[in-house]
């Protein structure tokens, strides 16, 4: 059992769950959403998310019935391309519409709650529940936010606050026929087994150097694989660096696939090799084997615990490569940490050798 599960709430017809952040964050919450679906099988489950959630989940099997898009707001989500900047007026309109939904439960699975707990409280639900850091206001039922905890377990505990017991610990995502059709249309039918490399990550500290990905690509192409390089549009330069550094032919598909098409692409790969970022968690949720490159602290929170088909490789770099500060102590004042965080945003995962990545791929493919 995950934590102490509270009693189910009676007469629940509609549940709101705030989870409006990034792709990997949504994947981590899937087991908790599955638990809510099992605990409240007749209730409508509404994800309060971003426009991309609505596009991703439209006509996709899973626990979420529909998405209610929350406007950009500080600490909730940033404005996407073509969206207006955050405003009090847009949030007021959203809350007016959300209150008319008459939610019975509203759950905060968005973080510590400084900005998200007031939003969840303003939805007007009969019962609110979620996480709470020391500087966040409480909800009706709440759980202390402690940074180092596996993210999947964190949100299962939130679901347990309203009586929803876990049905599984592993996120699962379904590739639809539309996903697979887009991947076939863009990529063509494979003539060799495919492996995807994903060199991007929003935080530069989590990025393995592009030239290391290129070295991996050369070995894999030489071993008979077709190698694809994936990324978001703003990671195009990283993908091009990998392609340029590789000696053998490697194909960048950045900008060629929608998120659904990327899901279809990963569903057809032998392995996905990636930094610790959304795509590696998507691949794992599709049950595609993964080799993930993680800073050691993020292994605790983010890496899948399964080893039958997944190999998270940990970097043990604790000291900033620029200033030498021990960044593992930042959350622990009693150990000499505390104060301002290290400001440098350089890779903390360069100590992961190419050989370990190649050995992990060979182990997963039995080649």
Short mmCIF file of C-alpha atoms in Angstrom, two decimals:
data_model
loop_
_atom_site.label_atom_id
_atom_site.label_comp_id
_atom_site.label_asym_id
_atom_site.label_seq_id
_atom_site.Cartn_x
_atom_site.Cartn_y
_atom_site.Cartn_z
CA UNK A 1 0.00 0.00 0.00
CA UNK A 2 1.21 3.52 -0.79
CA UNK A 3 1.06 5.54 2.41
CA UNK A 4 -2.22 5.53 4.35
CA UNK A 5 -5.24 5.53 2.05
CA UNK A 6 -8.14 7.65 3.36
CA UNK A 7 -11.82 6.87 2.90
CA UNK A 8 -13.50 7.31 -0.46
CA UNK A 9 -15.70 10.40 -0.72
CA UNK A 10 -19.41 9.71 -1.19
CA UNK A 11 -21.50 10.76 -4.19
CA UNK A 12 -18.65 11.84 -6.46
CA UNK A 13 -19.69 12.67 -10.02
CA UNK A 14 -16.82 14.85 -11.24
CA UNK A 15 -13.13 15.02 -10.30
CA UNK A 16 -10.61 17.71 -11.27
CA UNK A 17 -6.86 17.04 -11.23
CA UNK A 18 -4.42 19.91 -11.70
CA UNK A 19 -1.34 18.71 -13.60
CA UNK A 20 -0.46 21.38 -16.15
CA UNK A 21 3.30 21.05 -16.43
CA UNK A 22 5.65 19.17 -18.76
CA UNK A 23 5.42 15.90 -20.67
CA UNK A 24 7.40 13.75 -18.23
CA UNK A 25 5.42 15.22 -15.33
CA UNK A 26 2.18 14.02 -16.91
CA UNK A 27 3.61 10.52 -17.45
CA UNK A 28 4.54 10.31 -13.75
CA UNK A 29 0.92 11.07 -12.79
CA UNK A 30 -0.64 8.33 -14.94
CA UNK A 31 -0.70 5.61 -12.22
CA UNK A 32 -2.42 8.08 -9.86
CA UNK A 33 -4.99 8.89 -12.55
CA UNK A 34 -5.52 5.14 -13.06
CA UNK A 35 -6.08 4.79 -9.31
CA UNK A 36 -8.70 7.55 -9.35
CA UNK A 37 -10.44 5.93 -12.29
CA UNK A 38 -10.58 2.59 -10.44
CA UNK A 39 -11.67 4.18 -7.16
CA UNK A 40 -14.37 6.31 -8.77
CA UNK A 41 -15.38 4.32 -11.87
CA UNK A 42 -18.58 6.28 -12.53
CA UNK A 43 -17.13 9.77 -12.04
CA UNK A 44 -15.94 12.04 -14.84
CA UNK A 45 -12.18 12.59 -14.53
CA UNK A 46 -11.10 16.01 -15.81
CA UNK A 47 -7.44 16.95 -16.18
CA UNK A 48 -6.73 20.64 -15.71
CA UNK A 49 -3.82 21.04 -18.05
CA UNK A 50 -2.26 22.78 -21.03
CA UNK A 51 -3.36 22.84 -24.69
CA UNK A 52 -0.93 20.04 -25.53
CA UNK A 53 -2.64 17.79 -22.98
CA UNK A 54 -5.93 18.29 -24.82
CA UNK A 55 -4.33 17.40 -28.14
CA UNK A 56 -2.51 14.38 -26.71
CA UNK A 57 -5.48 12.90 -24.87
CA UNK A 58 -8.17 13.52 -27.47
CA UNK A 59 -9.42 10.06 -28.61
CA UNK A 60 -6.64 8.31 -26.67
CA UNK A 61 -7.48 5.37 -24.37
CA UNK A 62 -6.68 6.14 -20.75
CA UNK A 63 -8.12 7.29 -17.45
CA UNK A 64 -8.80 10.94 -18.40
CA UNK A 65 -12.24 11.75 -19.81
CA UNK A 66 -11.43 15.27 -20.96
CA UNK A 67 -9.04 18.19 -20.49
CA UNK A 68 -9.95 21.62 -19.16
CA UNK A 69 -7.23 24.02 -20.33
CA UNK A 70 -6.05 26.41 -17.64
CA UNK A 71 -4.74 29.78 -18.86
CA UNK A 72 -1.08 30.69 -18.38
CA UNK A 73 -0.36 31.84 -14.83
CA UNK A 74 2.68 32.22 -12.59
CA UNK A 75 3.60 28.88 -11.08
CA UNK A 76 0.93 27.05 -13.08
CA UNK A 77 2.16 27.08 -16.68
CA UNK A 78 3.92 29.41 -19.10
CA UNK A 79 2.25 30.79 -22.21
CA UNK A 80 2.81 28.74 -25.35
CA UNK A 81 3.36 30.07 -28.84
CA UNK A 82 0.48 32.32 -29.87
CA UNK A 83 -1.05 32.43 -26.39
CA UNK A 84 -1.62 35.69 -24.49
CA UNK A 85 0.52 36.42 -21.47
CA UNK A 86 -0.88 35.63 -18.01
CA UNK A 87 -3.61 37.96 -16.80
CA UNK A 88 -5.98 38.17 -13.85
CA UNK A 89 -8.91 38.53 -16.24
CA UNK A 90 -8.22 35.26 -18.07
CA UNK A 91 -7.83 33.37 -14.79
CA UNK A 92 -11.07 34.88 -13.45
CA UNK A 93 -12.93 33.71 -16.56
CA UNK A 94 -11.43 30.24 -16.18
CA UNK A 95 -12.43 29.97 -12.53
CA UNK A 96 -15.98 31.16 -13.27
CA UNK A 97 -16.34 28.40 -15.86
CA UNK A 98 -14.65 25.80 -13.64
CA UNK A 99 -16.97 26.50 -10.70
CA UNK A 100 -19.95 25.87 -12.96
CA UNK A 101 -18.56 22.34 -13.46
CA UNK A 102 -19.47 21.66 -9.80
CA UNK A 103 -16.47 19.44 -9.06
CA UNK A 104 -16.88 17.10 -6.14
CA UNK A 105 -13.12 16.52 -5.76
CA UNK A 106 -10.21 18.72 -6.80
CA UNK A 107 -6.70 17.31 -6.50
CA UNK A 108 -3.42 19.19 -6.72
CA UNK A 109 -0.72 17.03 -8.34
CA UNK A 110 1.27 20.01 -9.54
CA UNK A 111 4.04 20.54 -6.98
CA UNK A 112 4.49 22.12 -3.57
CA UNK A 113 1.31 24.15 -3.78
CA UNK A 114 2.44 27.75 -3.26
CA UNK A 115 0.68 28.81 -6.47
CA UNK A 116 -1.36 25.70 -7.23
CA UNK A 117 -3.17 25.21 -3.91
CA UNK A 118 -4.97 28.58 -4.10
CA UNK A 119 -6.06 27.71 -7.65
CA UNK A 120 -7.37 24.28 -6.57
CA UNK A 121 -9.17 25.82 -3.59
CA UNK A 122 -10.81 28.38 -5.90
CA UNK A 123 -12.36 25.62 -8.03
CA UNK A 124 -15.11 25.34 -5.42
CA UNK A 125 -14.98 21.54 -5.02
CA UNK A 126 -16.59 19.82 -2.05
CA UNK A 127 -13.24 18.26 -1.06
CA UNK A 128 -9.74 19.39 -2.03
CA UNK A 129 -6.58 17.34 -1.62
CA UNK A 130 -2.95 17.55 -2.61
CA UNK A 131 0.61 18.40 -1.73
CA UNK A 132 1.80 21.12 0.59
CA UNK A 133 5.25 22.60 1.07
CA UNK A 134 5.99 24.59 4.21
CA UNK A 135 5.15 27.91 2.54
CA UNK A 136 1.95 26.74 0.84
CA UNK A 137 -1.63 27.06 2.13
CA UNK A 138 -3.35 23.82 3.17
CA UNK A 139 -6.11 21.99 1.36
CA UNK A 140 -8.84 19.90 3.02
CA UNK A 141 -6.64 16.82 2.87
CA UNK A 142 -2.95 17.30 2.30
CA UNK A 143 0.39 15.57 2.25
CA UNK A 144 3.73 17.19 3.01
CA UNK A 145 5.79 17.83 -0.13
CA UNK A 146 9.24 16.28 0.36
CA UNK A 147 11.53 16.75 -2.63
CA UNK A 148 13.31 13.40 -2.80
CA UNK A 149 10.57 10.87 -3.50
CA UNK A 150 9.77 8.84 -6.63
CA UNK A 151 7.34 11.02 -8.56
CA UNK A 152 4.99 8.14 -9.38
CA UNK A 153 4.67 7.27 -5.68
CA UNK A 154 4.22 10.94 -4.74
CA UNK A 155 1.04 11.25 -6.81
CA UNK A 156 -0.26 7.84 -5.83
CA UNK A 157 -0.16 9.12 -2.25
CA UNK A 158 -2.19 12.16 -3.32
CA UNK A 159 -4.79 9.86 -4.89
CA UNK A 160 -4.81 7.93 -1.62
CA UNK A 161 -5.90 11.07 0.22
CA UNK A 162 -9.34 10.61 -1.37
CA UNK A 163 -9.42 6.83 -0.98
CA UNK A 164 -8.06 5.73 -4.37
CA UNK A 165 -5.82 2.67 -3.99
CA UNK A 166 -3.03 1.96 -6.52
CA UNK A 167 -3.78 -0.36 -9.41
CA UNK A 168 -0.14 -0.32 -10.57
CA UNK A 169 3.19 1.45 -10.14
CA UNK A 170 4.18 1.72 -13.80
CA UNK A 171 2.92 4.46 -16.14
CA UNK A 172 1.29 3.08 -19.27
CA UNK A 173 0.62 4.98 -22.48
CA UNK A 174 -1.12 3.64 -25.59
CA UNK A 175 0.12 4.38 -29.10
CA UNK A 176 -2.98 4.90 -31.25
CA UNK A 177 -3.41 3.95 -34.89
CA UNK A 178 -3.13 7.66 -35.73
CA UNK A 179 0.24 7.83 -33.93
CA UNK A 180 1.56 4.81 -35.80
CA UNK A 181 0.21 6.02 -39.15
CA UNK A 182 1.93 9.41 -38.76
CA UNK A 183 5.21 7.72 -37.88
CA UNK A 184 4.97 5.47 -40.95
CA UNK A 185 4.11 8.41 -43.20
CA UNK A 186 7.02 10.56 -41.98
CA UNK A 187 9.68 7.91 -41.38
CA UNK A 188 8.74 5.27 -43.91
CA UNK A 189 8.85 1.58 -43.21
CA UNK A 190 12.03 0.53 -41.41
CA UNK A 191 14.55 -1.46 -43.42
CA UNK A 192 16.74 -1.98 -40.34
CA UNK A 193 15.94 -2.00 -36.61
CA UNK A 194 15.56 1.56 -35.33
CA UNK A 195 17.05 3.23 -32.29
CA UNK A 196 16.17 6.80 -31.32
CA UNK A 197 18.55 9.19 -29.57
CA UNK A 198 17.18 12.21 -27.70
CA UNK A 199 20.00 14.66 -26.81
CA UNK A 200 17.83 17.45 -25.42
CA UNK A 201 16.56 18.38 -21.95
CA UNK A 202 15.12 21.64 -20.68
CA UNK A 203 17.82 21.88 -17.98
CA UNK A 204 21.38 21.95 -19.41
CA UNK A 205 22.60 20.15 -16.30
CA UNK A 206 20.78 17.02 -17.51
CA UNK A 207 22.28 17.03 -21.02
CA UNK A 208 24.89 14.49 -22.03
CA UNK A 209 27.25 16.11 -24.60
CA UNK A 210 26.05 15.89 -28.24
CA UNK A 211 29.40 14.45 -29.33
CA UNK A 212 28.82 11.49 -26.98
CA UNK A 213 25.46 10.85 -28.61
CA UNK A 214 27.23 11.04 -31.98
CA UNK A 215 29.76 8.44 -30.87
CA UNK A 216 26.93 6.17 -29.75
CA UNK A 217 25.19 6.73 -33.09
CA UNK A 218 28.30 5.69 -35.04
CA UNK A 219 28.59 2.44 -33.10
CA UNK A 220 24.90 1.66 -33.55
CA UNK A 221 24.87 2.40 -37.29
CA UNK A 222 27.96 0.25 -37.67
CA UNK A 223 26.11 -2.48 -35.78
CA UNK A 224 23.25 -2.47 -38.27
CA UNK A 225 20.74 -0.03 -36.79
CA UNK A 226 18.94 2.94 -38.32
CA UNK A 227 19.53 5.82 -35.91
CA UNK A 228 17.02 8.67 -35.53
CA UNK A 229 17.65 11.85 -33.52
CA UNK A 230 14.53 13.32 -31.92
CA UNK A 231 13.88 16.62 -30.20
CA UNK A 232 11.54 19.54 -29.79
CA UNK A 233 11.78 22.44 -32.26
CA UNK A 234 13.91 24.46 -29.83
CA UNK A 235 16.32 21.50 -29.59
CA UNK A 236 17.04 21.50 -33.32
CA UNK A 237 20.58 22.81 -32.81
CA UNK A 238 21.40 19.96 -30.41
CA UNK A 239 20.10 17.39 -32.88
CA UNK A 240 22.08 18.97 -35.71
CA UNK A 241 25.22 18.87 -33.56
CA UNK A 242 24.75 15.12 -33.13
CA UNK A 243 24.22 14.62 -36.87
CA UNK A 244 27.24 16.80 -37.73
CA UNK A 245 29.55 15.03 -35.27
CA UNK A 246 28.57 11.53 -36.40
CA UNK A 247 30.81 9.87 -39.01
CA UNK A 248 28.05 7.61 -40.33
CA UNK A 249 24.57 8.55 -41.62
CA UNK A 250 22.19 9.62 -38.83
CA UNK A 251 18.77 11.18 -39.42
CA UNK A 252 17.31 14.08 -37.46
CA UNK A 253 13.52 14.08 -37.32
CA UNK A 254 13.20 17.25 -35.22
CA UNK A 255 10.18 19.22 -36.40
CA UNK A 256 8.90 16.34 -38.56
CA UNK A 257 6.64 14.66 -35.99
CA UNK A 258 3.84 15.81 -33.75
CA UNK A 259 3.79 14.49 -30.19
CA UNK A 260 1.52 11.70 -31.37
CA UNK A 261 3.90 10.93 -34.22
CA UNK A 262 6.79 10.81 -31.77
CA UNK A 263 4.83 8.30 -29.70
CA UNK A 264 4.32 6.23 -32.84
CA UNK A 265 8.02 6.51 -33.63
CA UNK A 266 9.11 5.36 -30.17
CA UNK A 267 6.61 2.50 -30.21
CA UNK A 268 8.49 1.10 -33.21
CA UNK A 269 12.02 1.50 -31.82
CA UNK A 270 14.21 -1.23 -30.43
CA UNK A 271 15.59 1.18 -27.81
CA UNK A 272 15.38 4.89 -26.96
CA UNK A 273 18.59 6.46 -25.60
CA UNK A 274 17.88 9.78 -23.92
CA UNK A 275 18.72 12.27 -21.26
CA UNK A 276 16.40 12.51 -18.26
CA UNK A 277 13.52 14.30 -19.97
CA UNK A 278 9.95 13.69 -21.13
CA UNK A 279 10.67 11.45 -24.14
CA UNK A 280 12.53 8.80 -22.11
CA UNK A 281 9.51 8.53 -19.81
CA UNK A 282 7.15 8.38 -22.79
CA UNK A 283 9.19 5.53 -24.28
CA UNK A 284 9.16 3.63 -20.99
CA UNK A 285 5.38 4.11 -20.69
CA UNK A 286 5.06 2.58 -24.17
CA UNK A 287 7.11 -0.41 -22.91
CA UNK A 288 9.90 0.44 -25.35
CA UNK A 289 13.31 -0.35 -23.81
CA UNK A 290 15.21 2.73 -22.66
CA UNK A 291 18.72 3.76 -21.73
CA UNK A 292 18.41 6.96 -19.69
CA UNK A 293 21.22 9.25 -18.55
CA UNK A 294 20.43 10.71 -15.12
CA UNK A 295 22.07 12.87 -12.51
CA UNK A 296 22.15 10.69 -9.40
CA UNK A 297 19.61 12.78 -7.47
CA UNK A 298 17.13 12.51 -10.32
CA UNK A 299 17.45 8.73 -10.35
CA UNK A 300 15.58 8.81 -7.03
CA UNK A 301 12.72 10.95 -8.31
CA UNK A 302 12.41 10.12 -11.98
CA UNK A 303 14.04 6.88 -13.14
CA UNK A 304 11.84 3.85 -13.67
CA UNK A 305 12.46 1.16 -11.05
CA UNK A 306 12.15 -1.60 -13.67
CA UNK A 307 15.29 -3.25 -15.04
CA UNK A 308 13.89 -5.92 -17.33
CA UNK A 309 13.63 -3.42 -20.19
CA UNK A 310 15.22 -0.23 -18.83
CA UNK A 311 18.73 0.89 -17.90
CA UNK A 312 18.98 4.25 -16.11
CA UNK A 313 22.67 5.18 -15.91
CA UNK A 314 23.58 7.50 -13.06
CA UNK A 315 26.13 10.28 -13.11
CA UNK A 316 27.72 10.67 -9.68
CA UNK A 317 28.90 14.25 -10.21
CA UNK A 318 28.02 16.17 -7.04
CA UNK A 319 30.23 19.23 -7.38
CA UNK A 320 29.48 21.97 -9.89
CA UNK A 321 32.05 21.76 -12.73
CA UNK A 322 32.32 25.58 -12.68
CA UNK A 323 32.47 26.64 -9.02
CA UNK A 324 33.03 23.30 -7.26
CA UNK A 325 30.04 23.66 -4.95
CA UNK A 326 28.57 20.39 -3.66
CA UNK A 327 25.07 20.65 -5.10
CA UNK A 328 23.83 17.53 -3.30
CA UNK A 329 23.72 19.58 -0.07
CA UNK A 330 21.53 22.44 -1.29
CA UNK A 331 18.41 21.08 0.44
CA UNK A 332 20.24 20.25 3.68
CA UNK A 333 21.34 23.26 5.78
CA UNK A 334 22.48 20.97 8.61
CA UNK A 335 25.03 19.47 6.20
CA UNK A 336 26.44 22.84 5.19
CA UNK A 337 23.95 23.53 2.41
CA UNK A 338 21.17 26.06 2.20
CA UNK A 339 21.37 29.59 0.91
CA UNK A 340 21.31 30.50 -2.79
CA UNK A 341 21.41 27.58 -5.20
CA UNK A 342 24.38 27.15 -7.51
CA UNK A 343 23.63 29.39 -10.52
CA UNK A 344 25.63 27.47 -13.12
CA UNK A 345 23.80 25.53 -15.81
CA UNK A 346 26.41 23.21 -17.25
CA UNK A 347 26.20 19.46 -17.73
CA UNK A 348 26.40 17.36 -14.57
CA UNK A 349 26.33 14.06 -16.49
CA UNK A 350 29.54 14.16 -18.52
CA UNK A 351 31.11 11.44 -16.39
CA UNK A 352 28.81 8.84 -17.96
CA UNK A 353 31.02 7.00 -20.47
CA UNK A 354 29.96 6.02 -23.97
CA UNK A 355 30.91 2.42 -23.24
CA UNK A 356 28.29 2.08 -20.48
CA UNK A 357 25.57 3.36 -22.79
CA UNK A 358 26.59 0.96 -25.57
CA UNK A 359 26.77 -1.97 -23.16
CA UNK A 360 23.28 -1.14 -21.89
CA UNK A 361 21.89 -1.03 -25.44
CA UNK A 362 23.57 -4.35 -26.25
CA UNK A 363 22.18 -5.89 -23.09
CA UNK A 364 18.63 -4.75 -23.89
CA UNK A 365 18.81 -5.95 -27.50
CA UNK A 366 20.83 -9.12 -26.72
CA UNK A 367 23.25 -8.14 -29.49
#
